[in-house]
Amino acid sequence: MDLVERIRPELIVASGDLTHRAKRQQQENAARFLRSLGPPLLVVPGNHDMPWTVRRLTGPFVEFERVWQTTEPLFQSETLQVVGLNSARPWRHQSGGIRSRQLARARELFETAPPAALRVVVLHHHLIGAPWRSRKKPVSHRNEVLAGLVDAGAELILAGHIHQAAVSERHEFEVVAGGVRGVTVSIAPGLGRPRPSRRGEARGVHTYTVSSSEIEIETSVWIGDDWARTAVRRFSRGPASSV
């Protein structure tokens, strides 16, 4: 992919819904495509990565784990500490959930990260939503999950699920006391082919560039036969400051 060759990312993140019906061939096709891109991958399952048969209850992640080994991957480097959390739940197909032990795991892993590493959480179910997909429920107990991830040390929270892009800093939608640490929440646009019956589904990706003081998020969408940049947003790392 030309975009990957141009950017040369340290890591590619796929935040779930790699398949439509969690079939073996669909998982293999998705893995073949993603691995062909070259850089390391961090992949978590989405609600569509669980089967729609009785296996949803008896073995919801068998095919996913066969291809990707784990539903909660970890990527570590001097610049990144990326923790994957599985929010897909067989009995809660749309909203998903995050348990307290998952938040504890994130905290433990962030505490062992290099001091300058960006601390990132990846889950499938969104914590914020695009206004035109407001009927799609966020992760269950959204406020508690967000607070738990912030307390764990997350600086950037990535998700998917709604197949539309949305990016915000927590102070833009959550009332918090002054001087507390900022956290950026980013929902990926869908990379797969848009469904013809659903208007407004673009094919796109977010690219994250990180410095010691800032996170830059560039959104690119597929138009015609090439990628086009549609937006660039910048968010401060560290404590929020007044102007």
Short mmCIF file of C-alpha atoms in Angstrom, two decimals:
data_model
loop_
_atom_site.label_atom_id
_atom_site.label_comp_id
_atom_site.label_asym_id
_atom_site.label_seq_id
_atom_site.Cartn_x
_atom_site.Cartn_y
_atom_site.Cartn_z
CA MET A 1 0.00 0.00 0.00
CA ASP A 2 1.44 3.37 -1.07
CA LEU A 3 0.33 5.06 2.14
CA VAL A 4 2.24 2.58 4.30
CA GLU A 5 5.34 2.94 2.14
CA ARG A 6 5.17 6.72 2.45
CA ILE A 7 4.57 6.85 6.21
CA ARG A 8 6.62 3.79 7.26
CA PRO A 9 4.76 3.34 10.56
CA GLU A 10 6.29 1.62 13.57
CA LEU A 11 3.02 -0.23 14.16
CA ILE A 12 -0.31 -0.85 12.39
CA VAL A 13 -3.39 -1.17 14.62
CA ALA A 14 -6.60 -2.93 13.57
CA SER A 15 -9.37 -2.27 16.09
CA GLY A 16 -11.68 -5.16 15.22
CA ASP A 17 -14.31 -6.28 12.70
CA LEU A 18 -11.76 -7.93 10.45
CA THR A 19 -14.51 -10.25 9.20
CA HIS A 20 -18.25 -10.15 8.58
CA ARG A 21 -19.29 -13.53 10.00
CA ALA A 22 -16.07 -14.76 11.71
CA LYS A 23 -15.53 -17.49 9.12
CA ARG A 24 -12.14 -19.12 8.78
CA GLN A 25 -11.56 -17.94 5.23
CA GLN A 26 -12.52 -14.38 6.16
CA GLN A 27 -9.99 -14.35 9.00
CA GLU A 28 -7.30 -15.76 6.75
CA ASN A 29 -8.01 -13.22 4.02
CA ALA A 30 -7.83 -10.35 6.52
CA ALA A 31 -4.58 -11.67 8.00
CA ARG A 32 -3.02 -12.13 4.57
CA PHE A 33 -3.82 -8.55 3.62
CA LEU A 34 -2.67 -6.97 6.88
CA ARG A 35 0.55 -8.98 7.03
CA SER A 36 1.35 -8.03 3.44
CA LEU A 37 1.65 -4.39 4.54
CA GLY A 38 4.95 -5.12 6.29
CA PRO A 39 5.06 -3.34 9.68
CA PRO A 40 4.23 -5.10 12.97
CA LEU A 41 0.52 -5.51 13.70
CA LEU A 42 -1.64 -5.20 16.79
CA VAL A 43 -5.11 -6.64 16.25
CA VAL A 44 -8.10 -6.95 18.59
CA PRO A 45 -11.43 -8.65 17.82
CA GLY A 46 -14.71 -6.90 17.13
CA ASN A 47 -18.28 -8.07 17.49
CA HIS A 48 -18.27 -9.31 13.88
CA ASP A 49 -15.26 -11.49 14.67
CA MET A 50 -17.49 -13.77 16.76
CA PRO A 51 -19.60 -16.42 14.96
CA TRP A 52 -23.36 -16.06 14.62
CA THR A 53 -23.99 -19.71 15.50
CA VAL A 54 -24.01 -21.53 18.85
CA ARG A 55 -20.22 -21.25 18.76
CA ARG A 56 -20.69 -17.63 19.81
CA LEU A 57 -21.24 -19.03 23.30
CA THR A 58 -19.03 -22.12 23.24
CA GLY A 59 -15.99 -20.75 21.42
CA PRO A 60 -16.44 -17.14 20.31
CA PHE A 61 -12.77 -16.46 19.51
CA VAL A 62 -11.55 -19.83 18.23
CA GLU A 63 -10.97 -18.65 14.67
CA PHE A 64 -9.60 -15.28 15.74
CA GLU A 65 -7.07 -16.86 18.11
CA ARG A 66 -6.11 -19.46 15.53
CA VAL A 67 -4.93 -16.66 13.26
CA TRP A 68 -3.83 -14.00 15.78
CA GLN A 69 -2.95 -16.17 18.84
CA THR A 70 -4.45 -13.79 21.41
CA THR A 71 -7.39 -11.41 21.81
CA GLU A 72 -5.35 -9.07 24.04
CA PRO A 73 -2.04 -8.36 22.30
CA LEU A 74 0.80 -6.15 23.53
CA PHE A 75 3.33 -4.09 21.58
CA GLN A 76 6.35 -2.67 23.39
CA SER A 77 9.16 -0.41 22.23
CA GLU A 78 11.09 2.57 23.53
CA THR A 79 8.49 4.88 21.98
CA LEU A 80 5.25 2.89 22.33
CA GLN A 81 3.44 0.77 24.91
CA VAL A 82 0.25 -0.43 23.21
CA VAL A 83 -2.17 -2.62 25.16
CA GLY A 84 -4.97 -4.45 23.36
CA LEU A 85 -8.17 -5.10 25.36
CA ASN A 86 -10.91 -7.42 24.15
CA SER A 87 -14.24 -5.59 24.49
CA ALA A 88 -16.27 -8.08 22.41
CA ARG A 89 -18.84 -10.01 24.45
CA PRO A 90 -20.96 -12.92 23.14
CA TRP A 91 -23.98 -11.86 25.21
CA ARG A 92 -23.61 -8.13 24.53
CA HIS A 93 -23.15 -8.00 20.80
CA GLN A 94 -23.37 -4.27 20.19
CA SER A 95 -22.06 -2.43 23.25
CA GLY A 96 -19.38 -4.83 24.47
CA GLY A 97 -17.63 -4.36 27.81
CA ILE A 98 -14.35 -4.02 29.70
CA ARG A 99 -13.78 -5.77 33.04
CA SER A 100 -11.90 -4.44 36.06
CA ARG A 101 -9.17 -7.06 35.63
CA GLN A 102 -8.54 -5.75 32.11
CA LEU A 103 -8.11 -2.23 33.48
CA ALA A 104 -5.73 -3.60 36.12
CA ARG A 105 -3.70 -5.33 33.41
CA ALA A 106 -3.43 -2.08 31.46
CA ARG A 107 -2.23 -0.25 34.56
CA GLU A 108 0.43 -2.88 35.28
CA LEU A 109 1.71 -2.81 31.72
CA PHE A 110 1.81 0.98 31.58
CA GLU A 111 3.75 1.11 34.85
CA THR A 112 6.52 -0.98 33.27
CA ALA A 113 6.73 1.10 30.07
CA PRO A 114 9.75 3.28 29.26
CA PRO A 115 9.20 6.80 30.66
CA ALA A 116 8.91 8.50 27.27
CA ALA A 117 6.75 5.81 25.62
CA LEU A 118 3.26 6.79 24.50
CA ARG A 119 0.75 4.71 26.45
CA VAL A 120 -1.99 3.49 24.12
CA VAL A 121 -5.08 1.32 24.68
CA VAL A 122 -6.86 -0.41 21.79
CA LEU A 123 -10.38 -1.85 22.06
CA HIS A 124 -13.15 -2.37 19.55
CA HIS A 125 -16.17 -0.64 21.07
CA HIS A 126 -16.14 3.14 20.95
CA LEU A 127 -16.14 5.63 23.83
CA ILE A 128 -17.23 8.55 21.65
CA GLY A 129 -19.28 8.47 18.49
CA ALA A 130 -19.74 10.38 15.28
CA PRO A 131 -22.97 12.44 15.56
CA TRP A 132 -24.48 10.76 12.49
CA ARG A 133 -24.17 7.30 14.11
CA SER A 134 -25.69 8.28 17.45
CA ARG A 135 -27.86 5.13 17.68
CA LYS A 136 -24.78 2.94 17.97
CA LYS A 137 -24.20 2.37 21.67
CA PRO A 138 -20.70 2.94 23.11
CA VAL A 139 -18.91 0.41 25.28
CA SER A 140 -21.00 -0.59 28.30
CA HIS A 141 -20.45 1.68 31.33
CA ARG A 142 -18.56 4.12 29.15
CA ASN A 143 -17.84 6.64 31.90
CA GLU A 144 -16.37 4.01 34.22
CA VAL A 145 -14.30 2.50 31.43
CA LEU A 146 -12.92 5.89 30.41
CA ALA A 147 -12.10 6.78 34.01
CA GLY A 148 -10.43 3.41 34.50
CA LEU A 149 -8.30 3.79 31.39
CA VAL A 150 -7.29 7.32 32.36
CA ASP A 151 -6.37 6.16 35.88
CA ALA A 152 -4.39 3.30 34.36
CA GLY A 153 -2.23 5.84 32.53
CA ALA A 154 -3.59 5.77 28.98
CA GLU A 155 -2.72 8.79 26.85
CA LEU A 156 -4.39 7.63 23.62
CA ILE A 157 -7.46 5.37 23.38
CA LEU A 158 -8.20 3.77 19.99
CA ALA A 159 -11.40 2.01 18.96
CA GLY A 160 -13.59 1.25 15.95
CA HIS A 161 -17.06 -0.35 15.74
CA ILE A 162 -19.03 2.52 14.22
CA HIS A 163 -17.22 2.55 10.85
CA GLN A 164 -16.93 6.33 11.03
CA ALA A 165 -14.11 8.58 12.22
CA ALA A 166 -14.34 10.58 15.43
CA VAL A 167 -11.51 12.22 17.38
CA SER A 168 -11.70 14.21 20.61
CA GLU A 169 -9.77 15.11 23.72
CA ARG A 170 -11.57 14.11 26.92
CA HIS A 171 -11.88 17.72 28.12
CA GLU A 172 -14.04 18.42 25.05
CA PHE A 173 -16.82 16.10 26.23
CA GLU A 174 -16.13 15.28 29.88
CA VAL A 175 -16.32 17.80 32.72
CA VAL A 176 -13.17 17.37 34.81
CA ALA A 177 -11.23 19.53 37.26
CA GLY A 178 -8.59 21.85 35.86
CA GLY A 179 -5.01 20.72 35.55
CA VAL A 180 -5.73 17.01 35.09
CA ARG A 181 -3.97 15.01 32.40
CA GLY A 182 -5.41 15.09 28.92
CA VAL A 183 -6.33 11.90 27.07
CA THR A 184 -7.09 11.68 23.35
CA VAL A 185 -9.87 9.35 22.18
CA SER A 186 -9.83 8.31 18.53
CA ILE A 187 -12.28 6.15 16.59
CA ALA A 188 -11.00 4.72 13.31
CA PRO A 189 -12.94 5.05 10.07
CA GLY A 190 -13.68 1.77 8.37
CA LEU A 191 -10.96 0.46 6.05
CA GLY A 192 -13.09 -2.22 4.42
CA ARG A 193 -15.43 -1.78 1.49
CA PRO A 194 -18.45 0.37 2.48
CA ARG A 195 -21.83 -1.34 2.53
CA PRO A 196 -23.89 -0.10 -0.44
CA SER A 197 -27.08 0.20 1.62
CA ARG A 198 -25.46 2.47 4.21
CA ARG A 199 -24.78 6.00 3.07
CA GLY A 200 -21.84 7.97 4.40
CA GLU A 201 -19.37 5.14 5.02
CA ALA A 202 -15.96 6.32 3.87
CA ARG A 203 -12.92 4.08 3.59
CA GLY A 204 -10.17 5.61 5.66
CA VAL A 205 -7.36 5.38 8.18
CA HIS A 206 -5.85 7.49 10.96
CA THR A 207 -2.10 8.06 11.13
CA TYR A 208 -0.56 9.01 14.48
CA THR A 209 2.68 10.98 14.79
CA VAL A 210 3.96 11.45 18.33
CA SER A 211 6.47 13.82 19.87
CA SER A 212 7.33 14.43 23.52
CA SER A 213 4.67 17.15 23.74
CA GLU A 214 2.07 16.38 21.08
CA ILE A 215 -0.01 13.75 19.30
CA GLU A 216 -0.83 14.52 15.66
CA ILE A 217 -3.67 12.59 14.01
CA GLU A 218 -3.96 12.66 10.24
CA THR A 219 -7.09 11.27 8.60
CA SER A 220 -6.88 9.91 5.07
CA VAL A 221 -9.75 8.54 2.98
CA TRP A 222 -9.79 6.51 -0.20
CA ILE A 223 -11.15 8.61 -3.07
CA GLY A 224 -11.16 7.18 -6.56
CA ASP A 225 -7.90 5.28 -6.79
CA ASP A 226 -5.74 7.05 -4.20
CA TRP A 227 -5.56 8.28 -0.61
CA ALA A 228 -6.52 11.88 0.16
CA ARG A 229 -5.79 13.69 3.40
CA THR A 230 -8.97 15.16 4.87
CA ALA A 231 -7.93 16.42 8.30
CA VAL A 232 -5.01 16.94 10.67
CA ARG A 233 -5.61 17.36 14.40
CA ARG A 234 -3.09 18.00 17.16
CA PHE A 235 -3.45 17.26 20.87
CA SER A 236 -1.12 18.03 23.74
CA ARG A 237 0.43 15.31 25.85
CA GLY A 238 0.59 15.70 29.61
CA PRO A 239 -1.44 17.91 31.94
CA ALA A 240 -4.03 20.22 30.48
CA SER A 241 -3.01 23.86 30.49
CA SER A 242 -5.05 27.03 30.40
CA VAL A 243 -4.57 29.66 27.70
#
